[in-house]
Amino acid sequence: MIHLHYWTTPNGHKITIFLEEAAIPYRIVPVNIGAGEQFKPEFLRISPNNRIPAIIDDAPADGGAPVSLFESGAILLYLADKTGQFIPNDLRGRADVLQWLFWQMGGLGPMAGQNHHFSQYAPEKLPYAIDRYVKETNRLYAVLDKRLADREFVAGAYSIADMASYPWVVPHERQGQRLDDFPNLKRWFETVRARPAVERAYALAKKINTQPTITNAARSILFGQTSAAVAR
Ligand SMILES: N[C@@H](CCC(=O)N[C@@H](CS)C(=O)NCC(=O)O)C(=O)O
């Protein structure tokens, strides 16, 4: 059984998509990050970066003690290796998936995240910051669009590379992007969105978080964290 410590954000959706696709038993432990639950000692023990998602696998392949993991890319890779699904075994296919997984982790996720922050959440509308991240998101969308020009999925067959990027393209409007400008990306987006497992993952999110708007109280928990947040 996989215990998924989760909230209804793009990085959380990556893992519910995987678990629904792989159809392995899992249980969700909600971590309401707007209410500060990411600072609970029991969560910090498995996720020292006070971020969701995190997992505990109580039946790891080596038969040993439970394995806990944080960082969505590491979790996707672990689950793909555990189940033998959504990453190829051959050296080249595996390397291809990994490079696009890391591209998402180091590029699309953080840049689109800053885009959301400055466009939606920052108390001041800072044109330079908004422009920088809207433009960088736009460039990254073009990279994905070009990559998808001659293939159905990001790296060979549908893989954890697709599961990592898809949730960050879902809020494209909030990121100031128009999918019509990226026809290959749009086709891929619609293909992934129509997968029953992806539909189930997003339906589940709506049940877990019935009030997805960020309140002022949540803002003060989420934004402006310093070393004091880690020292708690
Ligand atoms: N690189 C991390 C990022 C995780 C992350 O930023 N999680 C956000 C939600 S998407 C979070 O838990 N935020 C809580 C906080 O900022 O305190 C991953 O991919 O797992």
XYZ file of N, CA and C and ligand atoms in Angstrom:
716
model
N 0.849 -1.202 0.000
C 0.000 0.000 0.000
C 0.882 1.248 0.000
N 0.506 2.213 -0.858
C 1.200 3.504 -0.882
C 0.339 4.503 -0.108
N 0.954 5.196 0.830
C 0.277 6.251 1.576
C 0.736 7.568 0.956
N -0.183 8.270 0.317
C 0.184 9.503 -0.390
C -0.226 10.713 0.437
N 0.759 11.470 0.856
C 0.520 12.720 1.579
C 0.405 13.803 0.518
N -0.772 14.374 0.442
C -1.187 15.045 -0.799
C -2.024 16.275 -0.535
N -1.865 17.265 -1.442
C -2.857 18.321 -1.524
C -3.123 18.584 -3.005
N -4.162 19.346 -3.283
C -4.713 19.398 -4.644
C -4.019 20.458 -5.495
N -2.733 20.293 -5.685
C -1.931 21.237 -6.470
C -1.276 20.457 -7.618
N -0.665 21.165 -8.578
C -0.058 20.437 -9.703
C 0.924 19.340 -9.265
N 1.752 19.624 -8.277
C 2.712 18.583 -7.873
C 2.020 17.410 -7.191
N 0.903 17.684 -6.547
C 0.110 16.590 -5.972
C -0.570 15.761 -7.053
N -1.108 16.452 -8.073
C -1.824 15.735 -9.143
C -0.916 14.741 -9.873
N 0.373 15.075 -9.977
C 1.290 14.155 -10.675
C 1.172 12.745 -10.097
N 1.095 12.677 -8.772
C 1.166 11.364 -8.123
C -0.196 10.660 -8.135
N -1.276 11.426 -7.995
C -2.584 10.737 -8.106
C -2.770 10.233 -9.534
N -2.257 10.980 -10.511
C -2.341 10.484 -11.902
C -1.594 9.151 -11.994
N -0.362 9.112 -11.482
C 0.398 7.858 -11.572
C -0.357 6.707 -10.895
N -0.826 6.955 -9.684
C -1.444 5.864 -8.911
C -2.729 5.376 -9.570
N -3.470 6.322 -10.154
C -4.684 5.910 -10.881
C -4.317 5.144 -12.143
N -3.277 5.598 -12.842
C -2.851 4.898 -14.063
C -2.368 3.485 -13.741
N -1.574 3.372 -12.694
C -0.955 2.075 -12.377
C -1.934 1.150 -11.665
N -3.018 1.730 -11.138
C -4.033 0.954 -10.418
C -3.429 0.102 -9.314
N -2.571 0.732 -8.509
C -2.049 0.023 -7.332
C -2.746 0.595 -6.086
N -2.832 -0.209 -5.025
C -3.574 0.269 -3.859
C -2.897 1.489 -3.227
N -3.696 2.508 -2.944
C -3.146 3.669 -2.239
C -4.204 4.297 -1.358
N -3.685 5.083 -0.435
C -4.547 5.773 0.520
C -4.071 7.218 0.537
N -5.009 8.153 0.562
C -4.616 9.564 0.580
C -4.629 10.091 2.005
N -3.547 10.778 2.358
C -3.505 11.501 3.622
C -3.498 12.989 3.243
N -4.628 13.686 3.391
C -4.653 15.094 2.983
C -3.732 15.940 3.862
N -2.999 16.838 3.230
C -2.134 17.783 3.952
C -2.554 19.164 3.456
N -3.420 19.819 4.221
C -3.952 21.113 3.768
C -2.871 22.180 3.951
N -2.198 22.504 2.844
C -1.051 23.418 2.955
C -1.502 24.859 3.226
N -2.765 25.165 2.893
C -3.281 26.500 3.201
C -3.574 26.662 4.682
N -3.706 25.528 5.384
C -3.968 25.562 6.830
C -2.689 25.273 7.620
N -1.573 25.109 6.930
C -0.291 24.924 7.637
C 0.010 23.489 8.025
N -0.748 22.520 7.472
C -0.520 21.123 7.895
C 0.829 20.565 7.435
N 1.487 21.264 6.501
C 2.817 20.822 6.047
C 3.888 21.027 7.120
N 3.510 21.707 8.220
C 4.472 21.925 9.295
C 4.261 20.971 10.466
N 3.330 20.048 10.309
C 3.131 19.077 11.400
C 4.360 18.185 11.501
N 4.823 17.901 12.713
C 6.043 17.099 12.876
C 5.987 15.764 12.141
N 4.815 15.112 12.140
C 4.749 13.798 11.483
C 4.917 13.916 9.963
N 4.488 15.049 9.400
C 4.697 15.253 7.962
C 6.166 15.626 7.692
N 6.726 16.493 8.532
C 8.123 16.917 8.314
C 9.096 15.745 8.417
N 8.704 14.717 9.149
C 9.582 13.535 9.249
C 9.740 12.858 7.886
N 8.706 12.928 7.057
C 8.844 12.300 5.725
C 9.114 13.333 4.639
N 8.820 14.604 4.912
C 9.025 15.649 3.903
C 9.694 16.857 4.564
N 11.008 16.778 4.745
C 11.715 17.826 5.503
C 11.691 19.193 4.827
N 11.261 19.245 3.560
C 11.168 20.519 2.817
C 9.795 21.179 3.003
N 8.987 20.663 3.875
C 7.596 21.099 4.132
C 6.786 21.365 2.863
N 6.915 20.448 1.928
C 6.149 20.544 0.684
C 5.492 19.193 0.391
N 4.270 19.269 -0.170
C 3.673 18.043 -0.709
C 4.144 17.915 -2.141
N 4.135 16.723 -2.747
C 3.677 15.448 -2.205
C 4.806 14.694 -1.500
N 4.379 13.675 -0.718
C 5.322 12.720 -0.137
C 4.599 11.375 -0.087
N 5.383 10.314 -0.074
C 4.743 8.986 0.041
C 5.453 8.142 1.098
N 4.704 7.172 1.599
C 5.303 6.066 2.347
C 4.864 4.796 1.630
N 5.858 3.969 1.292
C 5.565 2.661 0.694
C 5.817 1.636 1.789
N 4.733 1.016 2.273
C 4.949 0.079 3.383
C 5.228 -1.344 2.906
N 5.353 -1.512 1.585
C 5.744 -2.835 1.067
C 6.789 -2.662 -0.048
N 7.971 -2.144 0.305
C 8.978 -1.915 -0.743
C 9.491 -3.232 -1.333
N 10.036 -3.133 -2.545
C 10.419 -4.338 -3.286
C 11.493 -5.161 -2.571
N 12.303 -4.529 -1.727
C 13.370 -5.284 -1.042
C 12.865 -5.987 0.219
N 11.584 -5.830 0.502
C 11.005 -6.521 1.657
C 11.390 -5.901 2.993
N 12.089 -4.764 2.944
C 12.561 -4.148 4.188
C 11.547 -3.191 4.794
N 12.071 -2.322 5.655
C 11.224 -1.352 6.357
C 10.567 -0.406 5.347
N 9.466 0.246 5.737
C 8.809 1.182 4.822
C 9.781 2.240 4.289
N 9.533 2.636 3.037
C 10.348 3.679 2.389
C 9.509 4.949 2.355
N 10.104 6.066 2.776
C 9.387 7.338 2.598
C 10.173 8.230 1.648
N 9.445 9.032 0.907
C 10.054 9.867 -0.135
C 9.320 11.181 -0.258
N 10.068 12.247 -0.490
C 9.462 13.515 -0.908
C 10.058 13.897 -2.252
N 9.544 14.964 -2.877
C 9.898 15.443 -4.226
C 9.149 14.613 -5.284
N 8.274 15.308 -6.008
C 7.389 14.595 -6.935
C 8.144 13.822 -8.020
N 9.283 14.353 -8.493
C 10.033 13.639 -9.535
C 10.602 12.339 -9.002
N 11.138 12.406 -7.784
C 11.710 11.208 -7.158
C 10.607 10.176 -6.904
N 9.435 10.668 -6.521
C 8.314 9.758 -6.239
C 7.847 9.082 -7.531
N 7.721 9.870 -8.605
C 7.293 9.278 -9.889
C 8.273 8.203 -10.337
N 9.560 8.508 -10.219
C 10.574 7.550 -10.657
C 10.541 6.280 -9.788
N 10.403 6.467 -8.485
C 10.342 5.329 -7.565
C 9.149 4.432 -7.901
N 7.989 5.072 -8.121
C 6.779 4.285 -8.393
C 6.860 3.606 -9.755
N 7.483 4.280 -10.727
C 7.646 3.671 -12.056
C 8.554 2.444 -11.946
N 9.638 2.577 -11.192
C 10.549 1.434 -11.015
C 9.867 0.315 -10.222
N 9.102 0.712 -9.218
C 8.436 -0.295 -8.371
C 7.447 -1.131 -9.184
N 6.694 -0.431 -10.046
C 5.617 -1.126 -10.759
C 6.062 -1.620 -12.130
N 7.237 -1.156 -12.590
C 7.688 -1.513 -13.945
C 6.790 -0.907 -15.017
N 6.214 0.256 -14.698
C 5.311 0.906 -15.662
C 5.703 2.366 -15.864
N 5.424 2.857 -17.058
C 5.565 4.278 -17.397
C 7.002 4.788 -17.421
N 7.961 3.858 -17.505
C 9.334 4.204 -17.859
C 9.903 2.964 -18.546
N 10.561 3.135 -19.701
C 11.089 1.944 -20.370
C 12.301 1.377 -19.625
N 12.604 0.114 -19.932
C 13.752 -0.556 -19.306
C 15.051 -0.289 -20.031
N 14.956 -0.053 -21.348
C 16.201 0.083 -22.112
C 16.881 1.410 -21.796
N 18.217 1.383 -21.921
C 19.043 2.523 -21.516
C 18.589 3.833 -22.175
N 18.367 3.802 -23.490
C 18.065 5.049 -24.204
C 16.653 5.558 -23.908
N 15.719 4.623 -23.842
C 14.340 5.027 -23.558
C 14.229 5.603 -22.153
N 14.946 4.967 -21.235
C 14.912 5.424 -19.843
C 15.558 6.816 -19.719
N 16.705 6.988 -20.378
C 17.402 8.280 -20.323
C 16.527 9.387 -20.922
N 15.798 9.063 -21.973
C 14.926 10.049 -22.612
C 13.824 10.498 -21.639
N 13.195 9.538 -20.982
C 12.149 9.891 -20.001
C 12.757 10.733 -18.874
N 13.939 10.323 -18.413
C 14.546 11.042 -17.285
C 14.875 12.480 -17.646
N 15.386 12.702 -18.866
C 15.754 14.089 -19.190
C 14.521 14.981 -19.244
N 13.383 14.455 -19.708
C 12.167 15.283 -19.757
C 11.510 15.390 -18.389
N 11.689 14.374 -17.562
C 11.204 14.478 -16.180
C 11.979 15.599 -15.454
N 13.300 15.591 -15.621
C 14.113 16.611 -14.941
C 13.881 17.994 -15.554
N 13.600 18.038 -16.840
C 13.260 19.321 -17.486
C 12.020 19.914 -16.807
N 11.045 19.068 -16.552
C 9.844 19.573 -15.881
C 10.174 20.017 -14.460
N 10.945 19.184 -13.758
C 11.227 19.489 -12.348
C 12.047 20.770 -12.194
N 12.988 20.981 -13.112
C 13.867 22.144 -12.976
C 13.392 23.356 -13.759
N 12.477 23.151 -14.706
C 12.076 24.250 -15.586
C 10.597 24.567 -15.517
N 9.809 23.769 -16.182
C 8.377 24.087 -16.296
C 7.704 24.283 -14.925
N 7.991 23.392 -13.976
C 7.326 23.498 -12.659
C 7.696 24.791 -11.935
N 8.990 24.994 -11.669
C 9.375 26.204 -10.931
C 9.011 27.508 -11.657
N 9.164 27.543 -12.970
C 8.891 28.796 -13.698
C 7.385 29.083 -13.738
N 6.592 28.048 -14.026
C 5.140 28.258 -14.022
C 4.673 28.576 -12.598
N 5.334 28.011 -11.603
C 4.995 28.302 -10.197
C 5.239 29.778 -9.876
N 6.366 30.314 -10.332
C 6.638 31.752 -10.112
C 5.651 32.597 -10.908
N 5.310 32.108 -12.084
C 4.303 32.792 -12.906
C 2.993 32.911 -12.104
N 2.532 31.776 -11.546
C 1.297 31.813 -10.734
C 1.469 32.820 -9.603
N 2.629 32.775 -8.952
C 2.817 33.626 -7.779
C 2.677 35.108 -8.138
N 3.452 35.524 -9.141
C 3.449 36.961 -9.442
C 2.184 37.402 -10.178
N 1.598 36.515 -10.992
C 0.389 36.908 -11.733
C -0.854 36.861 -10.854
N -0.924 35.862 -9.935
C -2.179 35.646 -9.195
C -2.111 36.068 -7.729
N -1.003 35.766 -7.075
C -1.018 35.830 -5.617
C -0.290 37.028 -5.010
N 0.715 37.567 -5.709
C 1.508 38.650 -5.100
C 0.596 39.833 -4.786
N 0.746 40.426 -3.609
C -0.114 41.557 -3.249
C 0.119 42.764 -4.157
N 1.351 42.893 -4.684
C 1.627 43.973 -5.642
C 1.736 43.368 -7.034
N 1.218 44.038 -8.020
C 1.378 43.572 -9.412
C 2.695 44.158 -9.929
N 3.709 43.335 -9.983
C 5.036 43.803 -10.391
C 5.242 43.470 -11.872
N 5.131 44.445 -12.760
C 5.182 44.141 -14.199
C 6.446 43.380 -14.606
N 7.599 43.737 -14.053
C 8.832 43.060 -14.472
C 8.769 41.570 -14.138
N 8.317 41.271 -12.913
C 8.269 39.871 -12.466
C 7.223 39.085 -13.262
N 6.066 39.685 -13.468
C 5.012 38.994 -14.228
C 5.505 38.714 -15.644
N 6.074 39.734 -16.256
C 6.552 39.610 -17.636
C 7.635 38.527 -17.758
N 8.537 38.529 -16.788
C 9.633 37.550 -16.843
C 9.096 36.117 -16.838
N 8.160 35.826 -15.930
C 7.705 34.433 -15.795
C 6.654 34.058 -16.837
N 5.857 35.030 -17.285
C 4.920 34.724 -18.379
C 5.728 34.412 -19.638
N 6.790 35.179 -19.871
C 7.617 34.933 -21.061
C 8.363 33.605 -20.969
N 8.894 33.314 -19.787
C 9.645 32.053 -19.648
C 8.695 30.850 -19.771
N 7.491 30.978 -19.237
C 6.501 29.902 -19.420
C 6.202 29.749 -20.905
N 6.079 30.859 -21.586
C 5.792 30.847 -23.020
C 6.915 30.126 -23.780
N 8.153 30.399 -23.396
C 9.291 29.740 -24.053
C 9.251 28.230 -23.778
N 8.976 27.869 -22.531
C 8.945 26.442 -22.176
C 7.803 25.719 -22.895
N 6.666 26.372 -23.037
C 5.563 25.773 -23.795
C 6.021 25.508 -25.238
N 6.787 26.442 -25.791
C 7.261 26.273 -27.173
C 8.230 25.093 -27.273
N 9.049 24.889 -26.226
C 9.976 23.747 -26.216
C 9.165 22.447 -26.258
N 8.124 22.392 -25.445
C 7.282 21.192 -25.391
C 6.522 21.010 -26.713
N 6.043 22.112 -27.238
C 5.300 22.059 -28.499
C 6.191 21.502 -29.624
N 7.426 21.970 -29.683
C 8.362 21.507 -30.725
C 8.676 20.032 -30.529
N 8.880 19.650 -29.292
C 9.176 18.258 -28.969
C 8.036 17.338 -29.416
N 6.818 17.841 -29.290
C 5.640 17.022 -29.586
C 5.236 17.076 -31.060
N 6.023 17.761 -31.866
C 5.666 17.915 -33.287
C 5.664 16.577 -34.011
N 6.581 15.676 -33.628
C 6.688 14.415 -34.370
C 6.530 13.199 -33.461
N 5.864 13.378 -32.339
C 5.620 12.219 -31.450
C 4.354 12.466 -30.648
N 3.742 11.371 -30.225
C 2.475 11.509 -29.503
C 2.690 11.981 -28.066
N 3.730 11.450 -27.429
C 3.983 11.787 -26.024
C 5.392 12.363 -25.887
N 5.700 12.853 -24.684
C 6.936 13.616 -24.504
C 8.188 12.760 -24.741
N 8.163 11.507 -24.301
C 9.348 10.651 -24.453
C 8.894 9.226 -24.754
N 8.732 8.916 -26.034
C 8.291 7.572 -26.412
C 6.843 7.361 -26.033
N 6.566 6.200 -25.418
C 5.188 5.917 -24.993
C 4.824 6.825 -23.810
N 3.531 6.905 -23.522
C 3.046 7.672 -22.355
C 3.843 7.265 -21.112
N 4.378 8.253 -20.394
C 5.325 7.938 -19.312
C 5.206 8.943 -18.173
N 6.070 8.759 -17.187
C 6.106 9.710 -16.060
C 6.518 11.110 -16.523
N 7.151 11.223 -17.686
C 7.486 12.566 -18.210
C 6.199 13.323 -18.564
N 5.224 12.629 -19.114
C 3.932 13.265 -19.413
C 3.188 13.595 -18.121
N 3.228 12.656 -17.173
C 2.497 12.869 -15.907
C 3.061 14.060 -15.139
N 4.375 14.311 -15.301
C 4.996 15.445 -14.598
C 4.578 16.770 -15.231
N 4.544 16.822 -16.551
C 4.281 18.114 -17.220
C 2.797 18.465 -17.282
N 1.954 17.463 -17.471
C 0.529 17.756 -17.719
C -0.095 18.691 -16.655
N 0.071 18.391 -15.347
C -0.613 19.241 -14.364
C -0.158 20.703 -14.399
N 1.020 20.953 -14.962
C 1.503 22.338 -15.045
C 1.013 23.043 -16.294
N 0.400 22.296 -17.201
C -0.193 22.930 -18.385
C -1.692 23.144 -18.162
N -2.254 22.417 -17.196
C -3.694 22.580 -16.916
C -4.042 24.058 -16.644
N -3.257 24.767 -15.798
C -3.642 26.169 -15.537
C -3.068 27.149 -16.576
N -3.070 26.772 -17.866
C -2.401 27.618 -18.867
C -2.997 29.028 -18.945
N -4.301 29.125 -18.716
C -4.900 30.469 -18.817
C -4.367 31.378 -17.710
N -4.279 30.801 -16.506
C -3.745 31.583 -15.383
C -2.286 31.963 -15.597
N -1.619 31.208 -16.466
C -0.207 31.486 -16.744
C -0.047 32.464 -17.911
N -1.168 32.978 -18.421
C -1.103 33.933 -19.530
C -0.750 33.274 -20.851
N -1.104 31.990 -21.020
C -0.758 31.257 -22.247
C -2.032 30.846 -22.978
N -1.902 30.773 -24.324
C -3.022 30.319 -25.146
C -2.609 29.036 -25.836
N -3.317 27.949 -25.545
C -2.926 26.657 -26.142
C -3.044 26.675 -27.662
N -3.915 27.544 -28.182
C -4.057 27.622 -29.647
C -2.753 28.056 -30.319
N -1.876 28.697 -29.553
C -0.575 29.102 -30.121
C 0.381 27.912 -30.210
N 0.011 26.791 -29.607
C 0.907 25.631 -29.527
C 0.132 24.374 -29.945
N -0.071 24.167 -31.236
C -0.988 23.100 -31.686
C -0.572 21.689 -31.262
N 0.725 21.405 -31.231
C 1.148 20.045 -30.844
C 0.930 19.833 -29.349
N 1.235 20.883 -28.598
C 1.015 20.837 -27.148
C -0.481 20.686 -26.853
N -1.281 21.395 -27.606
C -2.737 21.331 -27.399
C -3.255 19.911 -27.672
N -2.792 19.315 -28.757
C -3.221 17.947 -29.093
C -2.808 16.982 -27.981
N -1.562 17.105 -27.510
C -1.065 16.250 -26.407
C -1.892 16.482 -25.146
N -2.149 17.757 -24.838
C -2.900 18.121 -23.634
C -4.287 17.467 -23.649
N -4.930 17.546 -24.801
C -6.281 16.969 -24.896
C -6.247 15.446 -24.812
N -5.194 14.849 -25.371
C -5.054 13.374 -25.295
C -4.870 12.931 -23.842
N -3.992 13.639 -23.127
C -3.732 13.247 -21.721
C -4.972 13.525 -20.875
N -5.602 14.679 -21.102
C -6.783 15.039 -20.301
C -7.896 14.009 -20.423
N -8.002 13.378 -21.605
C -9.094 12.426 -21.852
C -8.818 11.036 -21.274
N -7.626 10.818 -20.733
C -7.337 9.492 -20.168
C -8.202 9.284 -18.911
N -8.877 8.151 -18.802
C -9.760 7.944 -17.643
C -9.032 8.112 -16.302
N -7.783 7.671 -16.216
C -7.053 7.790 -14.947
C -6.813 9.260 -14.595
N -6.560 10.069 -15.602
C -6.334 11.503 -15.370
C -7.650 12.150 -14.928
N -8.722 11.767 -15.568
C -10.038 12.293 -15.156
C -10.323 11.903 -13.708
N -9.999 10.671 -13.356
C -10.259 10.221 -11.974
C -9.408 11.008 -10.976
N -8.162 11.257 -11.342
C -7.263 11.980 -10.428
C -7.805 13.382 -10.149
N -8.298 14.055 -11.176
C -8.802 15.416 -10.969
C -10.169 15.411 -10.265
N -10.961 14.381 -10.501
C -12.256 14.287 -9.810
C -12.018 14.085 -8.305
N -11.027 13.276 -7.995
C -10.666 13.021 -6.601
C -10.243 14.317 -5.898
N -9.474 15.137 -6.600
C -9.006 16.408 -6.024
C -10.190 17.275 -5.606
N -11.219 17.289 -6.431
C -12.386 18.132 -6.117
C -13.087 17.660 -4.856
N -13.033 16.339 -4.615
C -13.674 15.813 -3.396
C -12.850 16.160 -2.161
N -11.518 16.168 -2.315
C -10.652 16.377 -1.155
C -10.576 17.847 -0.756
N -10.559 18.728 -1.753
C -10.464 20.162 -1.462
C -11.657 20.854 -2.097
N -12.641 21.163 -1.242
C -13.865 21.744 -1.790
C -13.765 23.276 -1.860
N -12.681 23.833 -1.295
C -12.524 25.301 -1.334
C -11.134 25.657 -1.839
N -10.895 25.483 -3.146
C -9.527 25.634 -3.637
C -8.976 27.066 -3.681
N -9.802 28.069 -3.371
C -9.245 29.438 -3.413
C -8.318 29.681 -2.223
N -7.316 30.505 -2.459
C -6.326 30.781 -1.403
C -6.786 32.000 -0.597
N -7.008 31.766 0.699
C -7.480 32.849 1.577
C -6.285 33.693 2.031
N -6.591 34.821 2.682
C -5.499 35.651 3.204
C -4.704 34.909 4.273
N -5.425 34.107 5.067
C -4.726 33.333 6.106
C -3.764 32.338 5.440
N -4.215 31.709 4.357
C -3.355 30.752 3.646
C -2.147 31.457 3.042
N -2.390 32.648 2.498
C -1.271 33.419 1.924
C -0.172 33.637 2.947
N -0.582 33.987 4.174
C 0.459 34.313 5.152
C 1.206 33.053 5.602
N 0.580 31.882 5.438
C 1.290 30.629 5.746
C 2.225 30.248 4.594
N 1.732 30.419 3.374
C 2.451 29.894 2.209
C 3.570 30.809 1.720
N 3.373 32.114 1.828
C 4.321 33.019 1.181
C 5.174 33.741 2.219
N 6.421 33.941 1.867
C 7.328 34.661 2.764
C 7.957 33.781 3.822
N 7.962 32.446 3.593
C 8.610 31.560 4.564
C 10.116 31.814 4.598
N 10.679 31.801 5.802
C 12.138 31.970 5.964
C 12.676 30.776 6.731
N 13.912 30.880 7.179
C 14.507 29.793 7.974
C 13.679 29.524 9.234
N 12.953 30.514 9.703
C 12.130 30.317 10.903
C 11.081 29.230 10.683
N 10.610 29.097 9.421
C 9.601 28.056 9.128
C 10.207 26.672 9.273
N 11.476 26.540 8.984
C 12.151 25.227 9.054
C 12.521 24.895 10.493
N 12.814 25.923 11.265
C 13.272 25.706 12.643
C 12.156 25.266 13.572
N 10.890 25.393 13.164
C 9.761 25.074 14.061
C 9.910 23.738 14.756
N 9.905 20.316 -6.036
C 8.806 19.929 -5.197
C 7.857 21.101 -5.066
C 6.692 20.772 -4.180
C 5.855 21.998 -3.871
O 6.223 23.132 -4.181
N 4.715 21.753 -3.220
C 3.835 22.857 -2.841
C 2.459 22.648 -3.430
S 2.544 22.478 -5.211
C 3.728 22.885 -1.326
O 3.649 21.853 -0.689
N 3.729 24.063 -0.705
C 3.634 24.190 0.703
C 4.374 25.381 1.218
O 4.814 26.213 0.405
O 4.528 25.492 2.440
C 8.088 18.717 -5.800
O 8.020 18.665 -7.031
O 7.615 17.853 -5.053
